[in-house]
Short mmCIF file of C-alpha atoms (C1' of nucleotides) in Angstrom, two decimals:
data_model
loop_
_atom_site.label_atom_id
_atom_site.label_comp_id
_atom_site.label_asym_id
_atom_site.label_seq_id
_atom_site.Cartn_x
_atom_site.Cartn_y
_atom_site.Cartn_z
CA MET A 1 -48.36 -17.32 -28.63
CA ALA A 2 -49.14 -16.85 -25.07
CA THR A 3 -47.82 -13.39 -24.41
CA LYS A 4 -48.86 -10.67 -25.11
CA GLU A 5 -48.54 -8.96 -28.24
CA THR A 6 -48.59 -4.99 -27.35
CA LYS A 7 -50.50 -2.76 -25.18
CA GLN A 8 -54.14 -4.11 -25.34
CA ARG A 9 -56.94 -1.55 -26.23
CA GLY A 10 -59.67 -1.35 -23.88
CA ARG A 11 -60.63 -1.89 -20.34
CA PRO A 12 -58.11 -4.42 -18.84
CA ARG A 13 -59.30 -7.82 -16.98
CA SER A 14 -60.71 -7.61 -13.64
CA PHE A 15 -59.22 -10.84 -12.53
CA ASP A 16 -56.00 -13.26 -13.35
CA ARG A 17 -57.46 -15.41 -16.11
CA GLU A 18 -54.84 -17.97 -14.46
CA THR A 19 -56.41 -18.14 -11.49
CA ALA A 20 -59.75 -17.78 -12.25
CA LEU A 21 -58.74 -20.92 -15.00
CA GLU A 22 -57.60 -23.24 -11.82
CA GLN A 23 -61.05 -22.71 -9.79
CA ALA A 24 -62.44 -23.64 -12.13
CA VAL A 25 -60.73 -27.43 -12.94
CA ARG A 26 -61.46 -27.29 -9.03
CA SER A 27 -64.94 -27.79 -9.58
CA PHE A 28 -65.00 -29.65 -12.71
CA TRP A 29 -62.58 -32.07 -10.73
CA GLU A 30 -64.85 -32.35 -8.07
CA GLN A 31 -68.18 -32.35 -8.62
CA GLY A 32 -67.77 -33.30 -12.47
CA TYR A 33 -68.70 -31.71 -15.80
CA GLU A 34 -72.69 -31.37 -15.38
CA ALA A 35 -73.31 -31.33 -11.92
CA THR A 36 -71.19 -28.75 -11.92
CA SER A 37 -72.87 -24.89 -13.38
CA ILE A 38 -72.26 -21.81 -14.13
CA SER A 39 -73.77 -20.09 -10.36
CA ASP A 40 -70.59 -22.86 -9.06
CA LEU A 41 -68.12 -21.79 -11.53
CA THR A 42 -68.46 -18.00 -11.01
CA ARG A 43 -68.67 -18.36 -7.14
CA ALA A 44 -65.59 -20.25 -7.15
CA MET A 45 -64.00 -18.38 -9.97
CA GLY A 46 -64.61 -14.77 -8.36
CA ILE A 47 -66.18 -13.21 -11.49
CA SER A 48 -69.49 -12.66 -13.15
CA ALA A 49 -70.76 -14.85 -15.79
CA PRO A 50 -69.96 -12.02 -18.28
CA SER A 51 -66.80 -12.23 -17.20
CA LEU A 52 -66.74 -16.03 -16.96
CA TYR A 53 -68.29 -15.77 -20.88
CA ALA A 54 -66.15 -13.06 -22.53
CA ALA A 55 -62.78 -14.97 -21.31
CA PHE A 56 -63.76 -18.43 -22.09
CA GLY A 57 -67.07 -18.84 -24.48
CA ASP A 58 -69.17 -21.24 -23.42
CA LYS A 59 -69.32 -23.87 -21.00
CA ARG A 60 -68.14 -26.66 -23.04
CA ALA A 61 -65.08 -24.80 -24.48
CA LEU A 62 -64.43 -23.90 -20.46
CA PHE A 63 -64.46 -26.96 -19.72
CA ASP A 64 -62.11 -28.42 -22.81
CA GLU A 65 -59.39 -25.29 -21.54
CA VAL A 66 -59.94 -26.69 -18.14
CA VAL A 67 -58.92 -30.53 -18.92
CA ALA A 68 -55.75 -29.42 -20.91
CA GLU A 69 -54.53 -27.13 -17.94
CA TYR A 70 -55.48 -30.67 -15.28
CA GLY A 71 -53.30 -32.49 -18.02
CA ARG A 72 -50.57 -29.62 -17.80
CA LEU A 73 -50.79 -29.61 -13.92
CA TYR A 74 -51.54 -32.70 -12.55
CA GLY A 75 -52.84 -35.27 -15.66
CA GLY A 76 -49.85 -36.22 -17.22
CA PHE A 77 -48.60 -38.17 -14.50
CA ILE A 78 -48.85 -41.98 -16.37
CA SER A 79 -47.49 -41.31 -19.84
CA ARG A 80 -44.42 -39.75 -18.46
CA ALA A 81 -43.73 -43.01 -16.12
CA VAL A 82 -44.51 -45.29 -19.09
CA ALA A 83 -42.17 -43.27 -21.31
CA GLU A 84 -39.02 -42.28 -18.00
CA GLU A 85 -38.32 -46.01 -17.09
CA PRO A 86 -37.41 -48.63 -19.00
CA THR A 87 -39.24 -51.44 -18.61
CA ALA A 88 -43.25 -51.49 -19.10
CA ARG A 89 -43.19 -53.21 -15.81
CA ARG A 90 -41.41 -50.36 -14.31
CA GLY A 91 -43.21 -47.40 -15.76
CA VAL A 92 -46.52 -49.17 -14.56
CA GLU A 93 -45.27 -49.89 -11.05
CA ARG A 94 -44.22 -45.97 -10.81
CA ALA A 95 -47.59 -45.57 -12.78
CA LEU A 96 -49.65 -46.84 -9.95
CA ARG A 97 -47.49 -45.62 -7.26
CA GLU A 98 -48.22 -41.91 -8.57
CA ALA A 99 -52.01 -42.63 -8.96
CA ALA A 100 -52.21 -43.67 -5.10
CA ALA A 101 -50.30 -40.31 -4.73
CA GLU A 102 -51.80 -37.93 -7.50
CA TYR A 103 -55.14 -38.96 -6.47
CA THR A 104 -55.00 -38.86 -2.37
CA ALA A 105 -52.82 -35.34 -1.94
CA PRO A 106 -54.37 -33.06 0.39
CA GLY A 107 -55.66 -30.14 -0.75
CA ARG A 108 -56.78 -31.23 -3.61
CA PRO A 109 -59.68 -32.81 -5.34
CA ARG A 110 -59.59 -36.68 -4.80
CA GLY A 111 -59.82 -39.23 -7.93
CA CYS A 112 -58.48 -38.33 -11.26
CA LEU A 113 -60.41 -35.54 -13.69
CA VAL A 114 -60.22 -37.50 -16.55
CA ILE A 115 -61.88 -40.51 -15.52
CA SER A 116 -64.30 -39.07 -13.18
CA ALA A 117 -65.42 -35.80 -14.81
CA ALA A 118 -67.89 -37.46 -17.50
CA LEU A 119 -69.73 -40.09 -16.03
CA ASN A 120 -73.14 -40.41 -15.70
CA ILE A 121 -73.66 -37.70 -18.27
CA SER A 122 -76.99 -37.00 -20.60
CA PRO A 123 -77.00 -36.74 -23.69
CA ALA A 124 -76.74 -33.56 -24.36
CA SER A 125 -73.18 -33.95 -23.34
CA ALA A 126 -71.77 -36.93 -24.73
CA GLU A 127 -69.43 -35.36 -26.63
CA VAL A 128 -67.76 -34.36 -23.67
CA ALA A 129 -67.83 -37.73 -22.37
CA ALA A 130 -66.15 -38.93 -25.69
CA SER A 131 -63.27 -36.54 -25.60
CA LEU A 132 -62.07 -37.78 -22.42
CA ARG A 133 -62.41 -41.21 -22.83
CA GLU A 134 -60.41 -40.85 -25.85
CA MET A 135 -57.40 -39.85 -23.32
CA ARG A 136 -58.26 -42.46 -21.41
CA ARG A 137 -57.80 -44.98 -24.33
CA SER A 138 -54.23 -43.00 -25.75
CA ASN A 139 -53.30 -43.28 -22.18
CA LEU A 140 -53.76 -47.59 -22.43
CA ARG A 141 -52.23 -47.49 -26.11
CA GLU A 142 -49.57 -45.81 -24.56
CA ILE A 143 -48.82 -48.74 -21.71
CA ALA A 144 -49.88 -51.32 -24.51
CA SER A 145 -46.97 -49.96 -26.76
CA ALA A 146 -44.00 -50.58 -23.64
CA VAL A 147 -45.74 -53.73 -23.07
CA ARG A 148 -44.89 -54.70 -26.69
CA ALA A 149 -42.02 -53.18 -26.53
CA ASP A 150 -40.66 -55.52 -23.50
CA VAL A 151 -41.94 -58.57 -25.55
CA ALA A 152 -40.11 -57.80 -28.04
CA ALA A 153 -36.59 -57.98 -25.82
CA GLY A 154 -37.73 -60.87 -23.85
CA GLU A 155 -38.59 -58.79 -21.20
CA LEU A 156 -41.85 -60.35 -20.81
CA PRO A 157 -43.36 -63.99 -22.56
CA ALA A 158 -43.57 -63.89 -26.46
CA ASP A 159 -47.39 -65.18 -25.75
CA THR A 160 -47.83 -61.77 -23.59
CA ASP A 161 -51.40 -60.19 -24.15
CA ALA A 162 -50.14 -56.65 -24.30
CA ASP A 163 -53.64 -55.02 -24.90
CA ALA A 164 -55.08 -57.54 -22.05
CA LEU A 165 -52.67 -56.06 -19.91
CA ALA A 166 -52.94 -52.66 -20.25
CA ASP A 167 -56.60 -53.01 -20.42
CA TYR A 168 -55.51 -54.28 -16.63
CA VAL A 169 -53.64 -51.56 -15.52
CA GLY A 170 -56.68 -49.14 -16.76
CA ALA A 171 -59.19 -50.94 -14.93
CA VAL A 172 -57.16 -51.07 -11.76
CA ILE A 173 -56.00 -46.86 -12.36
CA GLN A 174 -59.48 -46.63 -12.53
CA GLY A 175 -60.33 -48.17 -9.52
CA ILE A 176 -58.13 -46.73 -7.76
CA SER A 177 -59.32 -43.03 -8.67
CA GLN A 178 -62.50 -44.67 -7.87
CA GLN A 179 -62.09 -45.60 -4.43
CA ALA A 180 -59.57 -42.52 -3.51
CA ARG A 181 -62.58 -40.29 -4.54
CA ASP A 182 -64.75 -42.87 -2.34
CA GLY A 183 -63.01 -41.24 0.68
CA ALA A 184 -59.83 -44.61 0.97
CA GLU A 185 -56.99 -43.11 1.79
CA ARG A 186 -53.26 -43.30 0.17
CA THR A 187 -51.99 -46.06 2.68
CA ALA A 188 -54.65 -48.45 1.06
CA LEU A 189 -54.65 -48.15 -2.26
CA GLU A 190 -50.54 -48.37 -2.14
CA ALA A 191 -51.83 -51.87 -0.43
CA VAL A 192 -53.81 -52.40 -3.68
CA VAL A 193 -50.86 -51.15 -5.99
CA GLU A 194 -48.88 -53.44 -4.47
CA LEU A 195 -51.27 -56.61 -5.12
CA ALA A 196 -52.18 -55.34 -8.34
CA MET A 197 -48.19 -55.38 -9.51
CA ARG A 198 -48.31 -59.78 -7.93
CA ALA A 199 -50.98 -59.63 -11.49
CA TRP A 200 -47.54 -58.79 -13.48
CA PRO A 201 -46.16 -61.91 -15.99
CA GLU A 202 -42.64 -62.67 -15.27
CA ALA A 203 -39.85 -62.99 -18.17
CA ALA A 204 -38.70 -65.82 -19.04
CA ALA A 205 -35.97 -66.79 -16.75
CA GLU A 206 -32.84 -67.01 -19.63
CA SER A 207 -33.48 -63.73 -22.02
CA ARG A 208 -33.19 -61.55 -18.92
CA SER A 209 -29.37 -59.85 -19.71
CA ALA A 210 -30.87 -57.53 -22.16
CA ALA A 211 -32.69 -55.22 -19.03
CA GLY A 212 -32.32 -51.75 -19.56
CA ALA A 213 -32.34 -51.47 -23.33
CA ARG A 214 -35.69 -51.07 -25.03
CA PRO A 215 -36.01 -50.77 -29.30
CA ALA A 216 -37.93 -47.54 -29.40
CA PRO A 217 -41.95 -48.44 -30.29
CA MET B 1 -96.57 -58.26 3.03
CA ALA B 2 -96.81 -57.37 -0.96
CA THR B 3 -100.09 -59.39 -1.65
CA LYS B 4 -102.90 -57.29 -2.53
CA GLU B 5 -104.50 -57.39 1.01
CA THR B 6 -108.30 -56.80 0.12
CA LYS B 7 -110.31 -55.09 -3.14
CA GLN B 8 -109.18 -51.90 -3.92
CA ARG B 9 -111.18 -49.20 -3.10
CA GLY B 10 -111.11 -46.25 -5.46
CA ARG B 11 -109.74 -46.45 -9.49
CA PRO B 12 -107.39 -49.17 -10.39
CA ARG B 13 -103.71 -48.16 -11.33
CA SER B 14 -104.27 -47.86 -15.12
CA PHE B 15 -100.13 -49.26 -15.22
CA ASP B 16 -98.39 -52.35 -14.12
CA ARG B 17 -96.68 -50.67 -10.96
CA GLU B 18 -93.40 -53.94 -11.66
CA THR B 19 -92.97 -52.91 -15.30
CA ALA B 20 -92.56 -49.47 -14.74
CA LEU B 21 -90.71 -50.30 -11.81
CA GLU B 22 -88.37 -52.48 -14.36
CA GLN B 23 -88.66 -49.21 -17.07
CA ALA B 24 -87.21 -46.75 -14.05
CA VAL B 25 -84.63 -49.30 -13.51
CA ARG B 26 -83.19 -49.11 -17.02
CA SER B 27 -83.47 -45.23 -17.28
CA PHE B 28 -81.57 -44.95 -13.30
CA TRP B 29 -78.96 -48.24 -15.01
CA GLU B 30 -78.37 -45.91 -18.29
CA GLN B 31 -77.93 -42.38 -16.80
CA GLY B 32 -77.55 -42.18 -13.17
CA TYR B 33 -79.82 -40.20 -10.79
CA GLU B 34 -79.02 -36.66 -11.60
CA ALA B 35 -78.67 -37.50 -15.03
CA THR B 36 -82.12 -39.24 -15.22
CA SER B 37 -85.03 -36.52 -15.37
CA ILE B 38 -89.00 -37.13 -14.26
CA SER B 39 -89.38 -36.44 -17.91
CA ASP B 40 -86.83 -39.38 -18.70
CA LEU B 41 -88.57 -41.40 -16.42
CA THR B 42 -92.15 -40.20 -17.27
CA ARG B 43 -91.43 -41.38 -20.75
CA ALA B 44 -89.62 -44.91 -20.56
CA MET B 45 -92.52 -45.90 -18.05
CA GLY B 46 -95.34 -44.48 -19.88
CA ILE B 47 -97.16 -43.05 -17.74
CA SER B 48 -97.30 -38.85 -16.06
CA ALA B 49 -96.00 -37.23 -13.38
CA PRO B 50 -98.48 -37.65 -11.41
CA SER B 51 -98.62 -41.19 -11.58
CA LEU B 52 -94.83 -41.73 -10.74
CA TYR B 53 -95.71 -39.25 -7.74
CA ALA B 54 -99.28 -41.22 -6.17
CA ALA B 55 -97.36 -44.44 -7.00
CA PHE B 56 -93.53 -44.26 -6.21
CA GLY B 57 -93.03 -41.04 -4.11
CA ASP B 58 -90.18 -38.15 -4.93
CA LYS B 59 -87.88 -38.81 -7.32
CA ARG B 60 -85.84 -40.42 -4.20
CA ALA B 61 -87.97 -42.58 -3.08
CA LEU B 62 -88.23 -44.24 -6.54
CA PHE B 63 -84.50 -44.32 -6.60
CA ASP B 64 -84.33 -46.27 -3.55
CA GLU B 65 -86.87 -49.06 -4.98
CA VAL B 66 -85.20 -48.89 -8.20
CA VAL B 67 -81.83 -49.58 -6.27
CA ALA B 68 -83.82 -52.38 -4.56
CA GLU B 69 -85.61 -53.67 -7.61
CA TYR B 70 -81.50 -53.87 -9.27
CA GLY B 71 -80.01 -55.98 -6.28
CA ARG B 72 -82.43 -58.38 -6.49
CA LEU B 73 -82.32 -58.94 -10.11
CA TYR B 74 -78.99 -57.84 -10.83
CA GLY B 75 -76.88 -56.95 -8.11
CA GLY B 76 -76.55 -59.92 -5.41
CA PHE B 77 -74.29 -62.28 -7.40
CA ILE B 78 -70.97 -60.89 -5.75
CA SER B 79 -72.80 -61.60 -2.05
CA ARG B 80 -73.98 -64.96 -3.69
CA ALA B 81 -70.90 -65.91 -5.14
CA VAL B 82 -68.91 -65.31 -2.17
CA ALA B 83 -70.99 -67.40 0.52
CA GLU B 84 -71.21 -70.04 -1.87
CA GLU B 85 -68.60 -70.80 -3.21
CA PRO B 86 -65.96 -72.94 -0.83
CA THR B 87 -62.73 -70.73 -0.39
CA ALA B 88 -62.41 -66.92 -0.57
CA ARG B 89 -60.41 -67.69 -3.97
CA ARG B 90 -63.17 -69.59 -5.74
CA GLY B 91 -65.98 -66.76 -5.07
CA VAL B 92 -63.71 -64.37 -5.66
CA GLU B 93 -62.95 -65.90 -8.75
CA ARG B 94 -66.22 -66.61 -9.84
CA ALA B 95 -67.59 -63.14 -8.99
CA LEU B 96 -65.59 -61.15 -11.01
CA ARG B 97 -66.32 -64.09 -14.16
CA GLU B 98 -69.82 -63.36 -13.45
CA ALA B 99 -69.02 -59.65 -13.57
CA ALA B 100 -67.81 -59.67 -16.89
CA ALA B 101 -70.47 -61.30 -18.09
CA GLU B 102 -73.04 -58.73 -16.03
CA TYR B 103 -72.09 -55.72 -16.91
CA THR B 104 -71.75 -56.63 -20.89
CA ALA B 105 -75.45 -58.82 -20.82
CA PRO B 106 -76.78 -57.96 -24.12
CA GLY B 107 -79.95 -56.00 -23.77
CA ARG B 108 -79.30 -54.59 -20.71
CA PRO B 109 -77.56 -51.57 -20.01
CA ARG B 110 -74.01 -51.38 -19.38
CA GLY B 111 -71.45 -51.87 -16.18
CA CYS B 112 -73.16 -51.92 -12.17
CA LEU B 113 -75.99 -49.48 -11.18
CA VAL B 114 -74.57 -49.29 -7.48
CA ILE B 115 -70.97 -48.73 -8.67
CA SER B 116 -71.70 -45.92 -11.23
CA ALA B 117 -75.23 -44.60 -10.52
CA ALA B 118 -74.16 -41.11 -8.30
CA LEU B 119 -70.66 -40.90 -9.18
CA ASN B 120 -70.41 -37.04 -9.50
CA ILE B 121 -73.67 -35.60 -7.72
CA SER B 122 -74.17 -31.90 -7.17
CA PRO B 123 -73.92 -31.65 -3.25
CA ALA B 124 -77.63 -32.23 -3.00
CA SER B 125 -77.68 -35.54 -3.67
CA ALA B 126 -75.51 -36.38 -1.40
CA GLU B 127 -77.08 -38.63 0.41
CA VAL B 128 -78.08 -41.32 -2.89
CA ALA B 129 -73.81 -41.18 -3.45
CA ALA B 130 -73.29 -41.93 0.27
CA SER B 131 -75.99 -44.49 0.81
CA LEU B 132 -74.68 -46.88 -2.53
CA ARG B 133 -71.25 -46.50 -1.34
CA GLU B 134 -72.10 -48.27 2.18
CA MET B 135 -73.63 -50.73 -0.52
CA ARG B 136 -70.34 -51.05 -1.69
CA ARG B 137 -67.90 -51.40 1.20
CA SER B 138 -70.31 -53.46 2.30
CA ASN B 139 -69.66 -56.07 -0.30
CA LEU B 140 -66.14 -55.19 -0.04
CA ARG B 141 -66.54 -56.46 4.22
CA GLU B 142 -67.98 -59.79 2.76
CA ILE B 143 -65.07 -60.55 0.74
CA ALA B 144 -62.80 -59.41 3.80
CA SER B 145 -64.59 -61.66 6.25
CA ALA B 146 -64.29 -64.69 3.60
CA VAL B 147 -60.01 -63.80 3.24
CA ARG B 148 -60.11 -63.66 7.08
CA ALA B 149 -61.93 -67.58 7.18
CA ASP B 150 -59.53 -68.43 4.51
CA VAL B 151 -56.39 -67.47 6.48
CA ALA B 152 -57.61 -69.03 9.67
CA ALA B 153 -58.27 -72.55 7.34
CA GLY B 154 -54.94 -72.46 6.42
CA GLU B 155 -55.98 -71.59 2.52
CA LEU B 156 -53.70 -68.07 2.38
CA PRO B 157 -50.49 -67.26 4.26
CA ALA B 158 -51.21 -65.78 7.74
CA ASP B 159 -49.43 -62.68 6.81
CA THR B 160 -52.64 -62.02 4.06
CA ASP B 161 -53.95 -58.46 4.37
CA ALA B 162 -57.69 -59.20 3.70
CA ASP B 163 -58.79 -55.46 3.64
CA ALA B 164 -56.21 -54.83 1.33
CA LEU B 165 -57.24 -57.94 -0.57
CA ALA B 166 -60.50 -57.00 -0.54
CA ASP B 167 -59.84 -53.63 -1.49
CA TYR B 168 -58.04 -54.56 -4.49
CA VAL B 169 -61.03 -57.39 -5.27
CA GLY B 170 -63.28 -53.40 -5.17
CA ALA B 171 -61.14 -51.91 -8.18
CA VAL B 172 -60.73 -54.24 -9.83
CA ILE B 173 -64.63 -54.20 -10.29
CA GLN B 174 -65.03 -50.83 -10.48
CA GLY B 175 -62.74 -51.24 -13.17
CA ILE B 176 -64.68 -53.03 -15.09
CA SER B 177 -67.51 -51.72 -14.25
CA GLN B 178 -66.17 -48.60 -16.01
CA GLN B 179 -64.78 -50.18 -18.96
CA ALA B 180 -68.03 -52.16 -19.35
CA ARG B 181 -70.02 -48.60 -19.55
CA ASP B 182 -66.95 -47.66 -21.88
CA GLY B 183 -66.99 -50.22 -24.53
CA ALA B 184 -65.13 -53.18 -23.51
CA GLU B 185 -66.46 -57.03 -24.90
CA ARG B 186 -67.34 -59.32 -22.38
CA THR B 187 -63.78 -61.04 -23.53
CA ALA B 188 -61.63 -58.28 -23.18
CA LEU B 189 -63.21 -57.99 -19.74
CA GLU B 190 -62.54 -62.20 -19.17
CA ALA B 191 -59.16 -61.49 -20.03
CA VAL B 192 -58.82 -58.66 -17.31
CA VAL B 193 -60.26 -60.77 -14.88
CA GLU B 194 -57.61 -63.42 -15.49
CA LEU B 195 -54.87 -61.64 -15.00
CA ALA B 196 -56.51 -59.29 -11.72
CA MET B 197 -56.60 -63.41 -10.99
CA ARG B 198 -52.87 -64.18 -10.94
CA ALA B 199 -52.14 -61.49 -7.89
CA TRP B 200 -54.39 -63.73 -5.62
CA PRO B 201 -51.77 -65.15 -2.43
CA GLU B 202 -50.65 -68.38 -3.26
CA ALA B 203 -51.42 -70.87 -0.24
CA ALA B 204 -48.44 -72.34 2.45
CA ALA B 205 -47.79 -75.10 0.04
CA GLU B 206 -48.50 -78.22 3.08
CA SER B 207 -51.26 -77.06 5.14
CA ARG B 208 -53.92 -76.94 1.48
CA SER B 209 -55.43 -80.36 3.20
CA ALA B 210 -58.30 -78.94 4.04
CA ALA B 211 -59.49 -77.32 1.15
CA GLY B 212 -63.63 -76.34 1.28
CA ALA B 213 -63.88 -77.16 5.10
CA ARG B 214 -64.13 -73.23 6.29
CA PRO B 215 -65.17 -72.23 9.50
CA ALA B 216 -68.24 -69.30 9.44
CA PRO B 217 -66.99 -66.17 9.63
"C1'" DG C 1 -60.32 16.20 -24.79
"C1'" DT C 2 -63.38 12.73 -27.61
"C1'" DT C 3 -63.67 8.76 -29.70
"C1'" DT C 4 -62.62 3.51 -29.76
"C1'" DT C 5 -62.64 -0.65 -27.93
"C1'" DT C 6 -62.84 -3.89 -24.17
"C1'" DC C 7 -64.78 -5.59 -20.01
"C1'" DT C 8 -67.92 -5.49 -15.64
"C1'" DG C 9 -72.50 -5.63 -13.42
"C1'" DT C 10 -77.39 -5.52 -13.31
"C1'" DA C 11 -81.39 -7.62 -15.12
"C1'" DG C 12 -83.54 -10.83 -17.03
"C1'" DC C 13 -83.74 -14.84 -21.51
"C1'" DG C 14 -86.48 -19.61 -22.60
"C1'" DA C 15 -85.64 -23.92 -20.79
"C1'" DG C 16 -85.84 -27.63 -18.36
"C1'" DC C 17 -86.04 -29.19 -13.37
"C1'" DG C 18 -88.91 -31.69 -9.91
"C1'" DA C 19 -93.19 -31.06 -8.05
"C1'" DT C 20 -97.66 -30.58 -7.91
"C1'" DA C 21 -103.42 -27.45 -8.13
"C1'" DC C 22 -106.98 -29.01 -9.14
"C1'" DA C 23 -111.02 -30.75 -12.26
"C1'" DC C 24 -112.27 -35.28 -13.69
"C1'" DA C 25 -112.73 -40.59 -14.27
"C1'" DA C 26 -113.19 -45.11 -12.69
"C1'" DA C 27 -114.24 -48.08 -9.29
"C1'" DT C 28 -116.14 -50.04 -4.54
"C1'" DC C 29 -119.53 -48.77 -0.92
"C1'" DG C 30 -123.69 -48.44 1.62
"C1'" DC D 1 -128.67 -44.97 -7.36
"C1'" DG D 2 -125.52 -41.14 -4.51
"C1'" DA D 3 -121.09 -41.11 -1.45
"C1'" DT D 4 -116.42 -42.51 -1.43
"C1'" DT D 5 -112.13 -43.25 -2.44
"C1'" DT D 6 -108.17 -43.34 -5.73
"C1'" DG D 7 -105.90 -43.18 -10.27
"C1'" DT D 8 -105.38 -39.65 -14.53
"C1'" DG D 9 -104.87 -35.58 -17.65
"C1'" DT D 10 -103.97 -30.61 -18.06
"C1'" DA D 11 -101.91 -27.64 -16.45
"C1'" DT D 12 -99.23 -25.15 -14.24
"C1'" DC D 13 -95.90 -23.68 -9.45
"C1'" DG D 14 -91.39 -22.13 -7.97
"C1'" DC D 15 -86.69 -22.77 -9.53
"C1'" DT D 16 -82.14 -23.42 -11.65
"C1'" DC D 17 -79.89 -24.19 -15.84
"C1'" DG D 18 -76.71 -22.25 -19.73
"C1'" DC D 19 -76.34 -17.84 -21.38
"C1'" DT D 20 -77.02 -12.78 -23.12
"C1'" DA D 21 -78.80 -7.52 -23.61
"C1'" DC D 22 -77.37 -3.84 -22.31
"C1'" DA D 23 -75.41 0.12 -20.21
"C1'" DG D 24 -71.66 2.54 -17.54
"C1'" DA D 25 -66.83 1.40 -17.08
"C1'" DA D 26 -61.83 2.29 -17.27
"C1'" DA D 27 -58.20 1.89 -20.71
"C1'" DA D 28 -55.48 2.92 -25.44
"C1'" DA D 29 -55.61 5.92 -29.57
"C1'" DC D 30 -56.43 9.97 -31.61
#
DNA sequence: GTTTTTCTGTAGCGAGCGATACACAAATCG
DNA sequence: CGATTTGTGTATCGCTCGCTACAGAAAAAC
């Protein structure tokens, strides 16, 4: 699907589409959707406005591609951590630690694009905000699902409120992203993660034997 | 200072300045600094642009007044909670519970203006963002100070990292504000607060006798 | 070669932005 | 009363926004 089918017919594109997209990612990541103008984008991408519109459609379509690219390159670590670790606790702890690292990684914009790019949007761009919000909700559902699986496995107390726990994790992640944007250092955010994980419920003592085995959600 | 000195000389203002300011607070609270246009403001305040500029200066000066008014009417509860409660733990718990209530109060914009009004700002308005950031930092300093006082009083373990604990509380508050803006209900945020407080360090068992007495910072 | 297709650069569209010039209205002061 | 001071309404200003018309450039197809 992504490979060129045959030789293209007309004048070839004079810039690398992937490289330009990567610069668009950085621009939107730094300033958010509305605060990033077409002029900002053409400057960062090194192309003119008509080239941008020919290659990516309009600003909204470019942003959609940017979000997908961001997810592919930088944003998937939460889903990955929760899916790969054997317990919800370990998945969440890994996700939070990676968040502290990712959101302060040198040479990149701070924080999370999905969290911060569509804050304070004017009504005209409400759809963009709704789209990113749904992505965040999806992440929380994954976490809540992992928590429920741990409860079923006796890895967490039976009265654990999975949705509340997922909301809590989401609040901490959003807070970490925000503080990273405010200039917080990685070590400070790791200390926050350390504290945040102290709120994790303790497993009932007698049923910790089944650790590592988790039924599919 | 705020009272009229004598009878004013020229044509009197045809609108109530305080009421108009209150509408400006709502507009900036809902949409943030940059996403709120002068046109939005004049519509909400029920006055024309020249009247706005005559009464409040420019957009930036109006926003500064809005921030001050917001702090006076809605924003002081964190400082109040931390200052009035006898221990840092009780102060923070009260602050978080009040945040869950305030940020979802019916008939008001969701979340906290100081947290959300200057997110995703373009470089031209960087000063506005810096100003609100400094207010947030000031709140965290108050919390860290209360924590240090509790450590000195034996109310918290001697190895408690006051700055990290304050950063954690700040992250939770920002997360709660964000989720409130995303539509979370008060009860859901209260569950998040309940969980967040489980991370609070336990006092060393033998020195809890001095509860209620705290030396001034 | 000529034709066809596609991309690029210039230049500019209508709309909205923050902010204001200017004439008129409404009050106090003498 | 006239003079002075201050606020209001209309009608913009210069600027930037997202976006595009149009002509020319660069490739394949014939």
